[in-house]
Short mmCIF file of C-alpha atoms in Angstrom, two decimals:
data_model
loop_
_atom_site.label_atom_id
_atom_site.label_comp_id
_atom_site.label_asym_id
_atom_site.label_seq_id
_atom_site.Cartn_x
_atom_site.Cartn_y
_atom_site.Cartn_z
CA UNK A 1 53.71 25.87 -174.92
CA UNK A 2 51.08 22.98 -175.55
CA UNK A 3 50.05 20.48 -172.28
CA UNK A 4 48.92 17.03 -173.13
CA UNK A 5 47.70 14.15 -170.79
CA UNK A 6 47.45 10.56 -171.84
CA UNK A 7 45.32 8.51 -169.96
CA UNK A 8 45.88 10.55 -166.88
CA UNK A 9 45.05 8.57 -163.76
CA UNK A 10 44.98 9.22 -159.89
CA UNK A 11 43.66 7.17 -157.48
CA UNK A 12 43.68 7.47 -153.75
CA UNK A 13 42.87 3.57 -152.57
CA UNK A 14 39.98 2.53 -153.99
CA UNK A 15 38.97 6.06 -155.05
CA UNK A 16 39.53 7.32 -158.51
CA UNK A 17 39.85 10.91 -158.30
CA UNK A 18 40.87 11.31 -161.97
CA UNK A 19 40.22 8.32 -164.29
CA UNK A 20 41.70 8.04 -168.18
CA UNK A 21 42.29 11.77 -168.65
CA UNK A 22 42.81 12.41 -172.03
CA UNK A 23 43.21 16.13 -173.59
CA UNK A 24 45.71 18.33 -175.35
CA UNK A 25 45.73 22.33 -174.40
CA UNK A 26 47.13 24.36 -177.30
CA UNK A 27 49.96 26.88 -176.63
CA UNK A 28 48.92 30.54 -175.46
CA UNK A 29 45.48 29.70 -174.25
CA UNK A 30 43.83 30.11 -170.68
CA UNK A 31 41.79 26.84 -170.08
CA UNK A 32 39.43 26.25 -167.16
CA UNK A 33 38.97 23.35 -165.42
CA UNK A 34 35.59 23.04 -164.15
CA UNK A 35 33.16 21.23 -162.40
CA UNK A 36 31.66 20.91 -158.70
CA UNK A 37 33.78 19.97 -155.75
CA UNK A 38 35.44 16.79 -155.52
CA UNK A 39 35.50 16.37 -159.39
CA UNK A 40 38.87 15.77 -159.76
CA UNK A 41 39.96 19.24 -161.39
CA UNK A 42 42.77 20.05 -158.42
CA UNK A 43 43.65 16.89 -158.30
CA UNK A 44 44.72 17.45 -162.04
CA UNK A 45 46.51 20.94 -161.34
CA UNK A 46 48.71 19.01 -158.46
CA UNK A 47 49.62 16.54 -160.84
CA UNK A 48 50.63 19.22 -163.17
CA UNK A 49 52.55 20.73 -160.84
CA UNK A 50 54.24 17.62 -159.68
CA UNK A 51 53.07 18.03 -156.36
CA UNK A 52 50.76 14.65 -156.40
CA UNK A 53 52.21 11.57 -157.93
CA UNK A 54 50.90 10.23 -161.05
CA UNK A 55 48.91 6.74 -160.46
CA UNK A 56 48.98 6.28 -164.43
CA UNK A 57 49.35 7.76 -167.52
CA UNK A 58 51.70 10.79 -168.54
CA UNK A 59 51.79 14.53 -168.92
CA UNK A 60 53.60 16.22 -171.83
CA UNK A 61 54.81 19.68 -171.97
CA UNK A 62 55.67 20.09 -175.66
CA UNK A 63 57.42 17.07 -176.30
CA UNK A 64 58.62 16.84 -173.05
CA UNK A 65 57.47 13.99 -170.77
CA UNK A 66 57.55 15.83 -167.46
CA UNK A 67 55.20 12.68 -165.71
CA UNK A 68 57.95 12.08 -163.27
CA UNK A 69 59.92 15.38 -162.88
CA UNK A 70 60.27 17.12 -159.82
CA UNK A 71 58.09 20.52 -159.47
CA UNK A 72 61.42 22.90 -159.61
CA UNK A 73 62.16 21.41 -162.97
CA UNK A 74 59.08 22.10 -164.82
CA UNK A 75 58.88 25.75 -165.20
CA UNK A 76 55.51 26.33 -163.72
CA UNK A 77 54.33 29.27 -161.88
CA UNK A 78 51.56 28.57 -159.11
CA UNK A 79 49.12 30.56 -157.84
CA UNK A 80 47.19 29.30 -154.67
CA UNK A 81 43.57 30.54 -153.13
CA UNK A 82 45.09 31.74 -150.32
CA UNK A 83 47.76 33.80 -151.90
CA UNK A 84 50.25 32.43 -149.58
CA UNK A 85 52.58 35.71 -149.39
CA UNK A 86 55.07 36.32 -146.68
CA UNK A 87 53.78 38.87 -144.43
CA UNK A 88 57.22 40.03 -143.29
CA UNK A 89 58.33 41.04 -146.76
CA UNK A 90 57.45 44.01 -149.23
CA UNK A 91 55.35 43.66 -152.22
CA UNK A 92 58.70 44.16 -153.81
CA UNK A 93 60.55 41.23 -151.97
CA UNK A 94 57.25 39.02 -152.46
CA UNK A 95 57.69 39.36 -155.96
CA UNK A 96 61.67 39.03 -155.81
CA UNK A 97 61.85 36.04 -153.54
CA UNK A 98 61.46 32.94 -156.16
CA UNK A 99 64.52 34.71 -158.29
CA UNK A 100 66.26 34.99 -155.17
CA UNK A 101 65.91 31.43 -154.47
CA UNK A 102 67.20 31.12 -157.99
CA UNK A 103 70.21 32.96 -157.52
CA UNK A 104 69.31 35.59 -159.79
CA UNK A 105 71.74 38.42 -159.37
CA UNK A 106 69.93 41.52 -157.33
CA UNK A 107 69.76 43.89 -160.17
CA UNK A 108 68.23 41.62 -162.71
CA UNK A 109 65.60 40.31 -160.33
CA UNK A 110 64.18 43.87 -159.09
CA UNK A 111 64.17 44.65 -162.67
CA UNK A 112 62.04 41.96 -163.19
CA UNK A 113 60.03 42.32 -160.75
CA UNK A 114 59.38 45.79 -161.13
CA UNK A 115 58.31 44.82 -165.04
CA UNK A 116 55.79 42.38 -163.44
CA UNK A 117 54.32 44.67 -160.65
CA UNK A 118 53.64 47.04 -163.64
CA UNK A 119 52.10 44.53 -165.45
CA UNK A 120 49.36 43.57 -162.18
CA UNK A 121 49.25 47.11 -161.72
CA UNK A 122 50.99 46.66 -157.91
CA UNK A 123 53.86 49.27 -159.06
CA UNK A 124 52.76 52.07 -156.83
CA UNK A 125 52.46 49.77 -153.61
CA UNK A 126 56.06 47.99 -153.78
CA UNK A 127 57.31 49.00 -150.25
CA UNK A 128 53.50 47.79 -148.47
CA UNK A 129 53.32 44.71 -146.34
CA UNK A 130 50.53 42.39 -147.67
CA UNK A 131 48.47 43.26 -144.44
CA UNK A 132 48.45 46.66 -145.93
CA UNK A 133 46.78 45.37 -149.21
CA UNK A 134 43.08 44.39 -150.00
CA UNK A 135 42.44 40.96 -151.23
CA UNK A 136 42.29 41.96 -154.92
CA UNK A 137 46.10 43.58 -154.38
CA UNK A 138 47.43 40.68 -152.31
CA UNK A 139 46.04 38.29 -155.52
CA UNK A 140 47.82 40.38 -157.99
CA UNK A 141 51.14 40.35 -156.11
CA UNK A 142 50.59 36.44 -155.93
CA UNK A 143 50.52 36.51 -159.36
CA UNK A 144 53.05 38.77 -160.44
CA UNK A 145 55.39 36.39 -158.06
CA UNK A 146 54.51 33.43 -160.41
CA UNK A 147 54.84 35.32 -163.43
CA UNK A 148 58.49 36.74 -162.64
CA UNK A 149 59.91 33.24 -163.24
CA UNK A 150 58.80 33.57 -166.54
CA UNK A 151 56.96 30.03 -166.10
CA UNK A 152 56.42 27.79 -169.48
CA UNK A 153 52.84 27.24 -167.52
CA UNK A 154 50.74 29.01 -165.19
CA UNK A 155 48.38 27.50 -162.74
CA UNK A 156 45.91 28.89 -160.82
CA UNK A 157 44.00 27.01 -158.21
CA UNK A 158 40.23 28.64 -157.32
CA UNK A 159 42.36 31.98 -156.76
CA UNK A 160 39.10 34.11 -156.64
CA UNK A 161 37.35 32.28 -153.91
CA UNK A 162 38.40 34.39 -151.11
CA UNK A 163 37.29 37.89 -152.86
CA UNK A 164 33.84 39.50 -152.90
CA UNK A 165 31.69 39.58 -156.00
CA UNK A 166 32.66 42.91 -157.23
CA UNK A 167 36.62 42.30 -156.41
CA UNK A 168 35.92 38.63 -158.42
CA UNK A 169 34.57 40.29 -161.17
CA UNK A 170 37.61 42.84 -161.32
CA UNK A 171 40.23 40.02 -161.08
CA UNK A 172 38.99 37.68 -163.56
CA UNK A 173 39.28 40.62 -165.94
CA UNK A 174 42.54 41.60 -165.00
CA UNK A 175 43.71 37.73 -165.05
CA UNK A 176 42.10 37.75 -168.96
CA UNK A 177 44.09 40.81 -169.47
CA UNK A 178 47.61 39.72 -167.98
CA UNK A 179 47.21 36.36 -169.85
CA UNK A 180 46.69 37.88 -172.89
CA UNK A 181 50.01 39.98 -172.67
CA UNK A 182 51.94 37.44 -171.25
CA UNK A 183 50.70 34.73 -173.96
CA UNK A 184 52.04 32.42 -171.21
CA UNK A 185 49.66 29.10 -171.23
CA UNK A 186 47.26 29.27 -168.45
CA UNK A 187 45.18 26.61 -166.70
CA UNK A 188 42.67 27.99 -164.30
CA UNK A 189 40.76 25.77 -161.63
CA UNK A 190 37.03 26.84 -160.55
CA UNK A 191 33.77 25.98 -159.62
CA UNK A 192 32.08 29.07 -160.88
CA UNK A 193 30.71 28.76 -164.37
CA UNK A 194 30.59 32.15 -164.90
CA UNK A 195 34.03 32.47 -164.08
CA UNK A 196 35.06 30.14 -166.46
CA UNK A 197 32.75 30.95 -169.38
CA UNK A 198 33.68 34.60 -169.18
CA UNK A 199 37.45 34.33 -169.39
CA UNK A 200 38.53 31.06 -171.01
CA UNK A 201 39.67 30.05 -174.47
CA UNK A 202 38.72 26.62 -173.78
CA UNK A 203 36.67 24.54 -171.05
CA UNK A 204 37.54 20.93 -169.65
CA UNK A 205 33.80 20.07 -167.79
CA UNK A 206 34.65 17.63 -165.15
CA UNK A 207 32.37 15.24 -162.87
CA UNK A 208 33.93 12.36 -160.78
CA UNK A 209 37.27 12.36 -162.14
CA UNK A 210 35.85 11.83 -165.78
CA UNK A 211 35.99 14.64 -168.64
CA UNK A 212 32.60 15.36 -169.86
CA UNK A 213 33.35 17.78 -172.54
CA UNK A 214 36.27 19.79 -173.75
CA UNK A 215 35.10 22.72 -175.96
CA UNK A 216 34.92 26.72 -176.08
CA UNK A 217 32.76 28.13 -173.83
CA UNK A 218 29.69 28.90 -176.09
CA UNK A 219 29.57 25.34 -177.68
CA UNK A 220 29.71 24.18 -174.37
CA UNK A 221 26.59 25.93 -173.70
CA UNK A 222 24.91 25.77 -176.74
CA UNK A 223 25.72 21.99 -177.51
CA UNK A 224 26.18 20.35 -174.24
CA UNK A 225 27.52 16.12 -174.64
CA UNK A 226 25.13 15.03 -172.18
CA UNK A 227 22.66 16.04 -169.50
CA UNK A 228 25.43 16.43 -166.66
CA UNK A 229 26.65 19.49 -169.24
CA UNK A 230 23.58 20.89 -169.97
CA UNK A 231 22.43 21.00 -166.46
CA UNK A 232 25.74 22.57 -165.09
CA UNK A 233 25.96 25.53 -167.52
CA UNK A 234 23.08 28.04 -167.33
CA UNK A 235 21.64 30.94 -165.03
CA UNK A 236 18.89 29.98 -164.37
CA UNK A 237 19.69 26.15 -164.60
CA UNK A 238 18.01 24.64 -168.01
CA UNK A 239 14.40 23.44 -167.57
CA UNK A 240 14.04 19.50 -167.46
CA UNK A 241 10.54 18.15 -168.74
CA UNK A 242 10.40 14.14 -167.79
CA UNK A 243 8.17 11.88 -169.76
CA UNK A 244 8.25 8.90 -172.35
CA UNK A 245 9.41 9.37 -175.87
CA UNK A 246 8.19 7.40 -178.60
CA UNK A 247 7.88 7.26 -182.51
CA UNK A 248 8.94 11.02 -182.70
CA UNK A 249 6.52 12.42 -179.81
CA UNK A 250 7.44 13.39 -176.37
CA UNK A 251 4.52 12.73 -173.72
CA UNK A 252 5.04 14.94 -170.47
CA UNK A 253 4.66 13.16 -167.24
CA UNK A 254 1.39 13.84 -165.86
CA UNK A 255 0.03 15.29 -169.19
CA UNK A 256 -1.24 12.47 -171.36
CA UNK A 257 -0.92 14.69 -174.35
CA UNK A 258 1.62 13.65 -176.96
CA UNK A 259 3.82 16.53 -178.34
CA UNK A 260 5.28 15.84 -181.98
CA UNK A 261 8.43 17.83 -182.20
CA UNK A 262 9.17 17.41 -186.14
CA UNK A 263 13.41 18.14 -185.04
CA UNK A 264 13.12 14.77 -183.48
CA UNK A 265 11.19 12.71 -185.73
CA UNK A 266 14.30 10.48 -187.03
CA UNK A 267 15.54 9.71 -183.45
CA UNK A 268 15.30 5.73 -183.35
CA UNK A 269 14.48 5.79 -179.16
CA UNK A 270 11.76 4.92 -177.27
CA UNK A 271 11.61 5.62 -173.08
CA UNK A 272 11.99 7.40 -170.54
CA UNK A 273 13.36 11.16 -171.67
CA UNK A 274 14.13 14.55 -170.11
CA UNK A 275 12.99 17.18 -172.71
CA UNK A 276 15.32 19.98 -172.01
CA UNK A 277 14.58 23.55 -173.11
CA UNK A 278 16.89 26.73 -172.02
CA UNK A 279 14.70 30.03 -170.78
CA UNK A 280 15.64 31.51 -173.42
CA UNK A 281 14.23 29.19 -175.84
CA UNK A 282 10.73 29.97 -175.67
CA UNK A 283 8.94 32.28 -177.91
CA UNK A 284 5.00 33.51 -177.57
CA UNK A 285 5.36 34.45 -180.85
CA UNK A 286 4.97 31.49 -183.89
CA UNK A 287 8.11 30.95 -185.37
CA UNK A 288 7.27 27.75 -186.29
CA UNK A 289 4.63 24.65 -185.64
CA UNK A 290 6.55 23.35 -183.27
CA UNK A 291 4.55 24.38 -179.76
CA UNK A 292 3.64 23.23 -176.33
CA UNK A 293 0.25 24.53 -174.32
CA UNK A 294 1.29 25.40 -170.85
CA UNK A 295 -0.33 27.13 -167.72
CA UNK A 296 1.01 30.12 -166.68
CA UNK A 297 1.73 29.53 -162.90
CA UNK A 298 3.60 33.01 -161.87
CA UNK A 299 5.15 36.04 -163.82
CA UNK A 300 8.05 38.15 -162.42
CA UNK A 301 8.46 41.52 -163.46
CA UNK A 302 12.12 42.18 -165.20
CA UNK A 303 11.59 45.43 -167.39
CA UNK A 304 11.86 44.62 -170.98
CA UNK A 305 11.40 40.65 -170.00
CA UNK A 306 9.29 39.07 -167.65
CA UNK A 307 10.54 35.65 -166.28
CA UNK A 308 7.43 33.41 -165.69
CA UNK A 309 6.77 30.08 -164.45
CA UNK A 310 4.83 27.45 -166.77
CA UNK A 311 3.42 24.53 -165.73
CA UNK A 312 3.16 21.06 -168.29
CA UNK A 313 1.89 18.14 -166.65
CA UNK A 314 3.48 17.57 -163.48
CA UNK A 315 6.37 19.86 -164.21
CA UNK A 316 6.96 23.65 -163.55
CA UNK A 317 9.83 25.24 -165.75
CA UNK A 318 10.75 28.98 -166.35
CA UNK A 319 10.92 30.91 -169.60
CA UNK A 320 11.98 34.62 -170.61
CA UNK A 321 8.95 36.12 -172.43
CA UNK A 322 8.84 39.80 -173.67
CA UNK A 323 6.88 41.89 -171.05
CA UNK A 324 4.39 43.21 -174.05
CA UNK A 325 2.95 39.49 -173.82
CA UNK A 326 1.29 40.53 -170.75
CA UNK A 327 0.95 37.16 -169.33
CA UNK A 328 -1.54 36.66 -166.01
CA UNK A 329 -1.57 33.31 -163.82
CA UNK A 330 -3.74 30.88 -164.90
CA UNK A 331 -3.59 31.56 -168.57
CA UNK A 332 -3.25 28.83 -170.76
CA UNK A 333 -0.88 29.53 -173.79
CA UNK A 334 1.11 28.25 -176.57
CA UNK A 335 4.87 28.30 -176.21
CA UNK A 336 6.53 27.96 -179.54
CA UNK A 337 10.40 26.55 -179.16
CA UNK A 338 13.32 28.23 -180.87
CA UNK A 339 16.03 26.02 -182.68
CA UNK A 340 18.84 26.66 -180.06
CA UNK A 341 18.76 25.30 -176.70
CA UNK A 342 16.40 22.40 -176.90
CA UNK A 343 17.67 18.84 -176.50
CA UNK A 344 16.47 15.14 -175.55
CA UNK A 345 18.46 13.00 -173.03
CA UNK A 346 18.04 9.44 -171.99
CA UNK A 347 16.46 9.63 -168.25
CA UNK A 348 18.39 6.79 -167.07
CA UNK A 349 22.26 7.79 -168.11
CA UNK A 350 21.92 11.46 -169.48
CA UNK A 351 22.90 10.24 -172.91
CA UNK A 352 22.01 13.19 -175.63
CA UNK A 353 19.89 11.78 -177.93
CA UNK A 354 19.50 15.04 -180.75
CA UNK A 355 22.56 15.33 -182.86
CA UNK A 356 24.22 18.94 -182.74
CA UNK A 357 22.12 21.81 -184.35
CA UNK A 358 23.21 22.82 -187.58
CA UNK A 359 24.97 26.19 -186.78
CA UNK A 360 24.67 27.70 -190.28
CA UNK A 361 21.12 27.27 -190.29
CA UNK A 362 20.74 28.69 -186.64
CA UNK A 363 22.82 31.70 -186.95
CA UNK A 364 19.67 32.69 -189.45
CA UNK A 365 17.22 32.56 -186.52
CA UNK A 366 16.28 35.81 -185.01
#
């Protein structure tokens, strides 16, 4: 089922929690609503579910306007962060419960519950109570309970937040497997960029109630629409070197040296900027004539590669460099810039100044 938002808005008094949200999610995809706390992602999910009223705009499920439909008529399955299982019921009865409310005959609801239990791998623990299950097992039961209704749309609100790191990894893989097997359109809310990048078909990145970018995960990382997107995605975070850009040349703060970067020569902008470079986008070997001379501050040994800190003017930044280069603190070395992962943003509002990379050309780069 496709999901479409037309100028969706939610206000709480003078606060715009969601502001003119426009996007369309394709049928059968897993989409993540990603962003920091307070960005509006859970608010969007609650409006989708019918838990929150809409202040403005419309929500469409395929060609059906569901903006004002009550939750029970929307055909959605909802999984919360805290699982919300009934402690006095067995796993089987927890999964069956939504069908019991719908007055589905007992034989059919048990058969459907067994099918879902097998899908989420809890079919060997049907007689256990929730307190006898691990956090990951409880989450599987909650997902089975949501899916047993055969929803048109599955909504997951920070479903992995209560799990430890290892279980989070296991469960996000399981959620992706379950979604691909069922083909149900799924919307997953998270603040964890790694979680979103690893399981999504597409991601909506939000900030203060406003959509910043809607794209597939790799393009979101490779071609950020603005400074916020570039900063939010990536570990370690992208390096931001402040300075002045004028006549196609960049002068870092505290340096006084103009750096001419051919990729930016046709950008008609003068003023304060951030030269943003991902840590993996540097090379110690000459791959072109675009180089910046830096001082090595510190070197962290990581085996095959080294994570080195460099200083350029007033700014210290990080770069991955092969260990055989043999960097030492205090050295001055030229670092060459790869095609991918280098951006220029206006300092005042984060607008991206350089156009998207020619991906066909970039694919030829080592």
